[in-house]
Short mmCIF file of C-alpha atoms (C1' of nucleotides) in Angstrom, two decimals:
data_model
loop_
_atom_site.label_atom_id
_atom_site.label_comp_id
_atom_site.label_asym_id
_atom_site.label_seq_id
_atom_site.Cartn_x
_atom_site.Cartn_y
_atom_site.Cartn_z
CA MET F 1 -58.10 21.26 96.01
CA LYS F 2 -56.30 19.18 98.56
CA PRO F 3 -57.82 16.38 100.74
CA PRO F 4 -57.99 17.31 104.65
CA SER F 5 -54.80 15.58 105.37
CA GLU F 6 -52.60 18.66 105.15
CA LYS F 7 -49.76 18.15 107.49
CA THR F 8 -49.44 21.48 109.32
CA ALA F 9 -46.92 20.27 111.60
CA GLY F 10 -43.22 21.67 111.39
CA ARG F 11 -41.80 22.66 108.33
CA ARG F 12 -42.98 21.54 105.03
CA LYS F 13 -40.57 19.95 102.40
CA SER F 14 -41.18 22.27 100.12
CA ARG F 15 -41.88 25.96 100.56
CA PRO F 16 -45.24 27.26 99.53
CA SER F 17 -44.00 30.84 98.38
CA PHE F 18 -41.84 31.49 95.69
CA GLU F 19 -39.42 34.45 95.15
CA PRO F 20 -41.51 36.83 92.85
CA LEU F 21 -39.96 38.11 89.58
CA GLN F 22 -36.82 40.23 89.79
CA PRO F 23 -36.59 43.32 87.72
CA HIS F 24 -34.26 41.74 85.35
CA GLU F 25 -36.68 38.82 84.80
CA ILE F 26 -39.42 41.34 83.95
CA GLU F 27 -37.53 43.20 81.45
CA LEU F 28 -36.52 40.23 79.56
CA ALA F 29 -40.15 38.98 79.73
CA ASP F 30 -41.36 42.04 78.45
CA PHE F 31 -39.30 41.87 75.60
CA PHE F 32 -40.13 38.01 74.98
CA VAL F 33 -43.69 39.05 75.14
CA ARG F 34 -43.57 41.70 72.72
CA MET F 35 -42.14 39.53 70.27
CA ALA F 36 -44.40 36.94 70.81
CA GLY F 37 -47.20 39.28 70.21
CA ILE F 38 -45.79 39.67 66.80
CA LEU F 39 -46.10 35.98 65.87
CA GLY F 40 -49.54 35.48 67.78
CA VAL F 41 -47.92 33.34 70.85
CA PRO F 42 -49.75 34.15 74.16
CA ARG F 43 -48.10 36.24 76.61
CA SER F 44 -48.27 33.19 79.29
CA VAL F 45 -45.66 31.11 76.75
CA ALA F 46 -43.34 34.19 76.45
CA GLU F 47 -43.15 34.37 80.21
CA ILE F 48 -42.45 30.96 80.61
CA TYR F 49 -39.59 31.12 78.18
CA ALA F 50 -38.23 34.34 79.53
CA LEU F 51 -38.18 32.30 82.91
CA LEU F 52 -36.26 29.64 81.69
CA TYR F 53 -33.92 31.83 79.55
CA LEU F 54 -32.30 33.66 82.60
CA ALA F 55 -32.43 30.50 84.81
CA PRO F 56 -29.15 29.12 85.78
CA ARG F 57 -30.48 25.54 85.64
CA PRO F 58 -33.30 23.66 84.66
CA LEU F 59 -36.73 24.50 86.12
CA ASN F 60 -39.60 22.30 87.01
CA PHE F 61 -43.29 22.68 86.72
CA ASP F 62 -44.14 23.98 90.10
CA LEU F 63 -41.32 26.44 90.50
CA ILE F 64 -42.55 27.65 86.81
CA GLN F 65 -45.85 27.92 88.23
CA GLY F 66 -44.99 29.15 91.43
CA ARG F 67 -42.83 32.29 90.15
CA LEU F 68 -44.90 33.52 87.57
CA GLY F 69 -47.81 33.04 89.59
CA MET F 70 -49.80 31.33 86.71
CA SER F 71 -52.35 28.45 87.03
CA LYS F 72 -51.44 24.66 86.27
CA GLY F 73 -53.31 24.87 83.25
CA SER F 74 -51.27 27.78 81.56
CA VAL F 75 -47.95 26.04 82.28
CA SER F 76 -48.96 22.84 81.19
CA GLN F 77 -50.38 24.49 77.80
CA GLY F 78 -47.20 26.82 77.74
CA LEU F 79 -44.75 24.17 77.95
CA LYS F 80 -46.60 22.09 75.72
CA PHE F 81 -46.28 24.60 73.14
CA LEU F 82 -42.72 25.06 73.61
CA ARG F 83 -41.97 21.42 73.38
CA ASP F 84 -43.69 21.02 70.29
CA HIS F 85 -41.81 24.01 68.59
CA GLU F 86 -38.58 22.61 70.04
CA MET F 87 -37.60 25.69 72.05
CA ILE F 88 -36.97 23.94 75.40
CA LEU F 89 -35.49 20.50 76.27
CA SER F 90 -36.38 18.35 79.24
CA VAL F 91 -33.74 17.08 81.66
CA LYS F 92 -34.74 14.36 83.82
CA ALA F 93 -33.36 14.48 87.35
CA PRO F 94 -32.11 11.19 88.22
CA GLY F 95 -33.72 10.09 91.45
CA SER F 96 -37.04 11.99 90.34
CA ARG F 97 -39.39 11.40 87.86
CA ARG F 98 -40.19 14.98 87.35
CA GLU F 99 -39.04 16.88 84.40
CA SER F 100 -37.25 20.29 84.37
CA TRP F 101 -36.93 22.41 81.33
CA MET F 102 -34.38 24.77 79.85
CA PRO F 103 -34.15 26.57 76.68
CA THR F 104 -32.72 24.78 73.67
CA PRO F 105 -29.35 25.97 72.73
CA SER F 106 -30.34 28.00 69.89
CA LEU F 107 -33.17 30.55 69.84
CA ALA F 108 -32.43 31.07 65.95
CA SER F 109 -33.62 27.68 65.34
CA SER F 110 -36.20 27.84 67.63
CA LEU F 111 -37.92 30.99 66.10
CA VAL F 112 -37.55 29.02 62.79
CA ALA F 113 -39.28 26.21 63.70
CA LEU F 114 -42.24 28.68 65.09
CA LEU F 115 -42.40 30.39 61.88
CA ARG F 116 -42.34 27.47 59.86
CA SER F 117 -45.14 25.86 61.70
CA GLN F 118 -47.01 28.84 61.09
CA VAL F 119 -46.17 30.21 57.69
CA LEU F 120 -45.66 26.83 55.77
CA PRO F 121 -49.34 25.19 56.45
CA ALA F 122 -50.82 28.74 55.05
CA LEU F 123 -48.74 28.55 51.92
CA GLU F 124 -49.40 24.87 51.20
CA GLN F 125 -53.06 25.00 51.88
CA ALA F 126 -53.14 27.79 49.61
CA THR F 127 -51.85 26.44 46.45
CA PRO F 128 -54.56 25.04 44.99
CA SER F 129 -56.92 28.00 45.78
CA LEU F 130 -54.82 30.32 44.12
CA LYS F 131 -54.63 28.16 41.45
CA ARG F 132 -58.41 28.09 40.93
CA VAL F 133 -58.72 31.64 41.52
CA LEU F 134 -56.00 32.27 38.71
CA GLN F 135 -57.93 30.17 36.09
CA ASP F 136 -61.33 31.25 37.10
CA ALA F 137 -60.09 34.93 36.16
CA GLN F 138 -58.38 34.06 33.32
CA GLN F 139 -61.79 32.17 31.84
CA ASN F 140 -64.31 34.62 32.95
CA GLY F 141 -62.43 37.53 30.94
CA THR F 142 -61.16 39.81 33.60
CA THR F 143 -59.06 42.54 33.15
CA PRO F 144 -55.38 41.84 32.02
CA ALA F 145 -54.49 43.69 35.30
CA VAL F 146 -56.12 41.62 37.59
CA VAL F 147 -54.64 38.21 35.76
CA GLU F 148 -51.49 39.63 35.99
CA ARG F 149 -51.81 40.63 40.03
CA LEU F 150 -52.97 36.73 40.03
CA GLU F 151 -50.03 35.45 38.32
CA ARG F 152 -47.63 37.13 40.66
CA LEU F 153 -49.27 35.74 43.60
CA ASN F 154 -49.15 32.28 42.41
CA ARG F 155 -45.60 32.49 41.44
CA TRP F 156 -44.53 34.17 44.81
CA ASN F 157 -46.71 31.09 46.43
CA SER F 158 -44.60 28.50 44.96
CA ARG F 159 -41.38 30.30 45.24
CA ALA F 160 -41.92 30.94 48.73
CA LEU F 161 -42.43 27.15 48.92
CA GLU F 162 -39.52 26.08 47.34
CA LEU F 163 -37.21 28.58 49.14
CA PHE F 164 -38.76 27.79 52.79
CA PRO F 165 -37.12 24.38 53.16
CA LEU F 166 -33.77 25.79 51.69
CA LEU F 167 -33.51 28.64 54.01
CA LEU F 168 -35.09 26.97 56.94
CA PRO F 169 -34.27 23.36 56.79
CA PRO F 170 -36.32 21.36 58.68
CA PRO F 171 -35.40 19.48 61.89
CA PRO F 172 -34.44 15.82 61.71
CA GLY F 173 -37.16 14.58 63.19
CA SER F 174 -39.55 15.85 60.49
CA MET Q 1 -63.89 56.07 33.26
CA LYS Q 2 -67.69 56.05 34.23
CA PRO Q 3 -69.42 52.92 34.40
CA PRO Q 4 -70.82 52.03 31.21
CA SER Q 5 -70.96 48.50 31.80
CA GLU Q 6 -73.91 49.15 33.73
CA LYS Q 7 -76.34 48.01 31.30
CA THR Q 8 -79.33 48.86 33.56
CA ALA Q 9 -79.27 52.55 32.04
CA GLY Q 10 -82.03 54.73 33.54
CA ARG Q 11 -82.14 53.43 36.65
CA ARG Q 12 -81.41 55.55 40.05
CA LYS Q 13 -77.50 56.47 39.98
CA SER Q 14 -77.06 54.31 43.17
CA ARG Q 15 -78.58 51.21 43.65
CA PRO Q 16 -79.49 50.21 47.21
CA SER Q 17 -77.99 46.64 46.90
CA PHE Q 18 -74.69 45.52 46.11
CA GLU Q 19 -73.57 42.17 44.21
CA PRO Q 20 -73.17 39.27 46.71
CA LEU Q 21 -69.17 38.22 47.00
CA GLN Q 22 -68.31 35.59 44.11
CA PRO Q 23 -66.90 32.15 44.88
CA HIS Q 24 -63.28 33.36 43.60
CA GLU Q 25 -63.75 36.57 45.65
CA ILE Q 26 -64.57 34.44 48.75
CA GLU Q 27 -61.57 32.12 47.99
CA LEU Q 28 -58.92 34.68 47.88
CA ALA Q 29 -60.47 36.55 50.73
CA ASP Q 30 -59.87 33.60 52.94
CA PHE Q 31 -56.13 33.17 51.67
CA PHE Q 32 -55.49 37.01 52.51
CA VAL Q 33 -57.27 36.48 55.87
CA ARG Q 34 -54.95 33.51 56.78
CA MET Q 35 -52.03 35.44 56.22
CA ALA Q 36 -53.03 38.34 57.78
CA GLY Q 37 -53.86 36.74 60.80
CA ILE Q 38 -50.21 35.38 61.17
CA LEU Q 39 -49.17 38.89 61.22
CA GLY Q 40 -52.12 40.00 63.58
CA VAL Q 41 -54.02 41.93 60.93
CA PRO Q 42 -57.83 41.69 61.30
CA ARG Q 43 -59.82 40.07 58.91
CA SER Q 44 -61.58 42.78 57.80
CA VAL Q 45 -58.65 44.25 56.21
CA ALA Q 46 -57.69 41.47 54.66
CA GLU Q 47 -61.16 41.26 53.12
CA ILE Q 48 -60.92 44.80 51.55
CA TYR Q 49 -57.74 44.10 50.56
CA ALA Q 50 -58.49 40.94 48.69
CA LEU Q 51 -61.40 42.75 47.18
CA LEU Q 52 -59.66 45.40 45.54
CA TYR Q 53 -56.91 42.64 44.44
CA LEU Q 54 -59.78 41.13 42.03
CA ALA Q 55 -61.39 44.28 41.34
CA PRO Q 56 -60.55 45.22 37.54
CA ARG Q 57 -60.93 48.86 38.67
CA PRO Q 58 -60.45 51.23 41.79
CA LEU Q 59 -63.38 50.75 44.08
CA ASN Q 60 -64.80 53.45 46.29
CA PHE Q 61 -65.76 53.48 49.90
CA ASP Q 62 -69.61 52.67 49.23
CA LEU Q 63 -68.74 49.97 46.78
CA ILE Q 64 -66.42 48.13 49.30
CA GLN Q 65 -69.03 48.42 52.44
CA GLY Q 66 -71.78 47.49 50.38
CA ARG Q 67 -69.92 44.48 48.79
CA LEU Q 68 -68.23 43.19 51.91
CA GLY Q 69 -71.51 44.00 53.93
CA MET Q 70 -69.68 45.55 56.42
CA SER Q 71 -70.02 48.76 58.88
CA LYS Q 72 -68.58 52.29 57.68
CA GLY Q 73 -66.33 51.93 60.59
CA SER Q 74 -64.76 49.02 59.40
CA VAL Q 75 -64.23 50.32 56.22
CA SER Q 76 -62.86 53.40 57.23
CA GLN Q 77 -60.41 51.83 59.69
CA GLY Q 78 -59.27 49.31 57.05
CA LEU Q 79 -58.81 51.74 54.49
CA LYS Q 80 -56.43 54.01 56.99
CA PHE Q 81 -54.48 50.95 57.49
CA LEU Q 82 -53.97 50.05 54.35
CA ARG Q 83 -53.26 53.61 53.43
CA ASP Q 84 -50.97 53.79 56.18
CA HIS Q 85 -48.86 50.46 55.36
CA GLU Q 86 -48.88 51.69 51.57
CA MET Q 87 -50.93 48.84 50.80
CA ILE Q 88 -53.42 50.55 48.30
CA LEU Q 89 -53.42 53.96 46.46
CA SER Q 90 -56.07 56.14 45.64
CA VAL Q 91 -57.55 57.40 42.45
CA LYS Q 92 -59.08 60.57 42.31
CA ALA Q 93 -62.31 60.17 39.68
CA PRO Q 94 -62.20 63.68 38.15
CA GLY Q 95 -65.27 65.49 38.66
CA SER Q 96 -66.15 63.46 41.64
CA ARG Q 97 -64.57 64.54 45.13
CA ARG Q 98 -64.58 60.62 45.97
CA GLU Q 99 -61.63 58.68 46.38
CA SER Q 100 -61.31 55.27 44.51
CA TRP Q 101 -58.95 52.56 45.95
CA MET Q 102 -56.82 49.83 44.31
CA PRO Q 103 -53.76 48.12 45.31
CA THR Q 104 -50.41 49.07 45.16
CA PRO Q 105 -48.54 47.63 42.11
CA SER Q 106 -45.98 45.49 44.28
CA LEU Q 107 -47.75 43.16 47.26
CA ALA Q 108 -43.92 42.28 48.27
CA SER Q 109 -43.00 45.49 49.01
CA SER Q 110 -46.40 46.12 50.75
CA LEU Q 111 -45.40 43.14 52.93
CA VAL Q 112 -42.01 44.61 53.41
CA ALA Q 113 -43.96 48.10 54.66
CA LEU Q 114 -45.95 45.99 57.22
CA LEU Q 115 -43.35 43.48 58.27
CA ARG Q 116 -41.22 46.96 59.04
CA SER Q 117 -43.75 48.65 61.09
CA GLN Q 118 -44.16 45.69 63.00
CA VAL Q 119 -40.75 44.17 63.68
CA LEU Q 120 -38.57 47.56 63.90
CA PRO Q 121 -40.35 49.31 66.50
CA ALA Q 122 -40.12 46.00 69.02
CA LEU Q 123 -36.32 45.49 68.12
CA GLU Q 124 -35.48 49.16 68.59
CA GLN Q 125 -37.44 49.72 71.66
CA ALA Q 126 -35.50 46.41 73.13
CA THR Q 127 -32.21 47.12 72.71
CA PRO Q 128 -31.56 49.35 75.88
CA SER Q 129 -33.70 46.80 78.01
CA LEU Q 130 -31.49 43.95 76.69
CA LYS Q 131 -28.30 45.46 77.03
CA ARG Q 132 -29.38 46.42 80.88
CA VAL Q 133 -30.74 42.66 81.56
CA LEU Q 134 -27.12 41.81 80.04
CA GLN Q 135 -25.12 43.90 82.21
CA ASP Q 136 -27.37 43.11 85.15
CA ALA Q 137 -26.50 39.05 84.71
CA GLN Q 138 -22.75 39.83 84.54
CA GLN Q 139 -22.82 42.09 87.59
CA ASN Q 140 -24.79 39.61 89.61
CA GLY Q 141 -22.70 36.64 89.11
CA THR Q 142 -24.97 34.50 87.06
CA THR Q 143 -23.89 31.19 85.42
CA PRO Q 144 -21.43 31.89 82.48
CA ALA Q 145 -24.31 29.87 80.46
CA VAL Q 146 -27.04 32.60 81.10
CA VAL Q 147 -24.65 35.59 80.23
CA GLU Q 148 -23.79 33.70 77.01
CA ARG Q 149 -27.32 33.67 76.55
CA LEU Q 150 -27.87 36.82 76.98
CA GLU Q 151 -24.94 38.13 74.97
CA ARG Q 152 -26.15 36.27 72.17
CA LEU Q 153 -29.49 37.81 72.29
CA ASN Q 154 -28.17 41.11 72.16
CA ARG Q 155 -25.99 40.54 69.24
CA TRP Q 156 -28.87 39.09 67.58
CA ASN Q 157 -30.82 42.31 68.15
CA SER Q 158 -28.30 44.70 66.93
CA ARG Q 159 -27.56 42.71 63.61
CA ALA Q 160 -31.43 42.36 63.09
CA LEU Q 161 -31.36 46.22 63.51
CA GLU Q 162 -28.43 46.47 61.04
CA LEU Q 163 -29.58 44.19 58.39
CA PHE Q 164 -33.38 45.30 58.31
CA PRO Q 165 -32.80 48.47 56.44
CA LEU Q 166 -30.61 46.86 53.99
CA LEU Q 167 -33.03 43.96 53.21
CA LEU Q 168 -36.07 46.12 53.41
CA PRO Q 169 -35.24 49.72 52.12
CA PRO Q 170 -37.38 51.93 53.66
CA PRO Q 171 -39.79 53.95 51.40
CA PRO Q 172 -38.81 57.41 49.99
CA GLY Q 173 -41.15 59.24 52.23
CA SER Q 174 -39.74 57.95 55.69
"C1'" DC D 1 -53.33 -3.98 92.49
"C1'" DC D 2 -53.51 0.82 94.54
"C1'" DC D 3 -51.52 5.35 95.62
"C1'" DA D 4 -49.95 9.55 94.75
"C1'" DA D 5 -47.12 12.87 92.64
"C1'" DG D 6 -46.83 15.03 88.49
"C1'" DT D 7 -49.50 16.48 84.44
"C1'" DT D 8 -53.09 17.20 81.14
"C1'" DT D 9 -57.90 18.18 79.84
"C1'" DC D 10 -61.51 21.39 78.94
"C1'" DA D 11 -65.93 23.71 80.37
"C1'" DA D 12 -66.46 28.00 82.70
"C1'" DT D 13 -64.16 32.31 83.10
"C1'" DA D 14 -61.94 36.55 82.07
"C1'" DT D 15 -59.47 39.54 78.75
"C1'" DT D 16 -58.38 41.27 74.58
"C1'" DT D 17 -59.42 42.71 70.18
"C1'" DT D 18 -62.63 43.43 66.49
"C1'" DT D 19 -66.55 45.49 64.62
"C1'" DT D 20 -70.38 48.09 64.64
"C1'" DG D 21 -73.33 52.44 64.02
"C1'" DA D 22 -74.83 56.90 65.59
"C1'" DA D 23 -72.86 61.54 66.37
"C1'" DC D 24 -69.45 64.20 64.76
"C1'" DT D 25 -65.96 66.55 61.46
"C1'" DC D 26 -64.93 68.62 56.97
"C1'" DA D 27 -64.78 70.57 52.48
"C1'" DA D 28 -67.66 72.13 48.61
"C1'" DG D 29 -70.92 74.18 46.22
"C1'" DC D 30 -74.62 76.92 46.64
"C1'" DG M 1 -73.12 80.94 56.35
"C1'" DC M 2 -76.08 76.97 55.35
"C1'" DT M 3 -76.52 72.05 53.19
"C1'" DT M 4 -74.97 67.71 51.74
"C1'" DG M 5 -71.94 64.37 50.44
"C1'" DA M 6 -67.88 61.65 51.80
"C1'" DG M 7 -65.64 60.00 55.90
"C1'" DT M 8 -63.75 59.53 60.57
"C1'" DT M 9 -64.32 58.77 65.43
"C1'" DC M 10 -65.22 56.25 69.60
"C1'" DA M 11 -68.10 54.47 73.17
"C1'" DA M 12 -70.57 50.34 73.57
"C1'" DA M 13 -71.70 45.27 71.99
"C1'" DA M 14 -69.95 41.25 70.03
"C1'" DA M 15 -66.44 37.73 68.77
"C1'" DA M 16 -61.94 35.85 69.37
"C1'" DT M 17 -58.45 34.42 72.67
"C1'" DA M 18 -56.23 33.42 76.72
"C1'" DT M 19 -56.34 31.80 81.35
"C1'" DT M 20 -58.33 29.53 85.46
"C1'" DG M 21 -58.77 25.37 88.16
"C1'" DA M 22 -61.26 21.35 89.61
"C1'" DA M 23 -61.56 16.68 87.63
"C1'" DA M 24 -59.17 12.99 84.96
"C1'" DC M 25 -55.53 11.00 83.59
"C1'" DT M 26 -50.66 8.61 83.97
"C1'" DT M 27 -46.99 6.23 85.87
"C1'" DG M 28 -43.52 4.50 88.84
"C1'" DG M 29 -42.94 2.72 93.16
"C1'" DG M 30 -44.65 -0.41 97.23
#
DNA sequence: CCCAAGTTTCAATATTTTTTGAACTCAAGC
DNA sequence: GCTTGAGTTCAAAAAATATTGAAACTTGGG
């Protein structure tokens, strides 16, 4: 908490209260929250994104926290997530060492980055497992039908791995 | 096809104990569980699917419950989910009124059905909201940049709705 | 150096989702 | 119309996830 040196005198330089969310902000947030849900992204992250999406200019940490009424921890983690997935950009205001945030220009490529980060690792990690399962099945004299299934699964996996980079080219920095 | 492979003839017709999962079954289950996780499908469902995927022939309720060691409730709900998403087929053994289950031939179309059922409703439901948010923004004199963002979002939404049925044709029964 | 604004960390807590199991339904055969 | 096997339902328990907030960390300026 704050040390007992709170200046009560006169007006404070930053208002303690923030404008509550407007109806259109709530509506867009709902949309992003639903979409995020499909990909397993937590609500708080989607809310932050929605807020930035409708903001005419970049917002800083405190504004986000205040307007969404969420904890510092959540804002910090939410921004980290969005940063890590290249969904937001920071703009440093010249005189201040604060960062302000805005959505990256392309939502499409943001989503791509997100999908990539979820699906690709899973596919990659699965490859050796799938191969093992197939070999195992072939040796232990399983039904041809099962072997066939597993072969298809393997083909699928490798095709997906090939195709992924073509469809969704990785960003420059990776 | 009765179970003549049970060499332990002359015993009780239903054993109280079931074979524990084999390593390859566990490995495949892990894979399906991970993939399912991305789409928010619960672990128990993925496990059931994996078991059926490796089974040389259709399995009935009790076998599934016994081998996976899960509750009746979970098996029932899991099978319901898989049925609803057209990921499994039932085969009624003649003579018995029990159903046995096997995976549908195409995992690909199973996944398609699943994706469809998750994403499409969200997109459809969102359309009017997105339109409202855009109009609101246009009227309330928001920055051109924000209006532009929202226009793009709307275009995106309608394109996705158009494209979806083309890429992923709905099954005959809907 | 030291301070303090700005942010991150993470253990504790709250919330949401999944699983369980006992009570119930539903047909089929008697 | 009763019994029984097969499965479903759903409230309550367990597990998994997300959020909170106070303490710790970082960094630029004095």
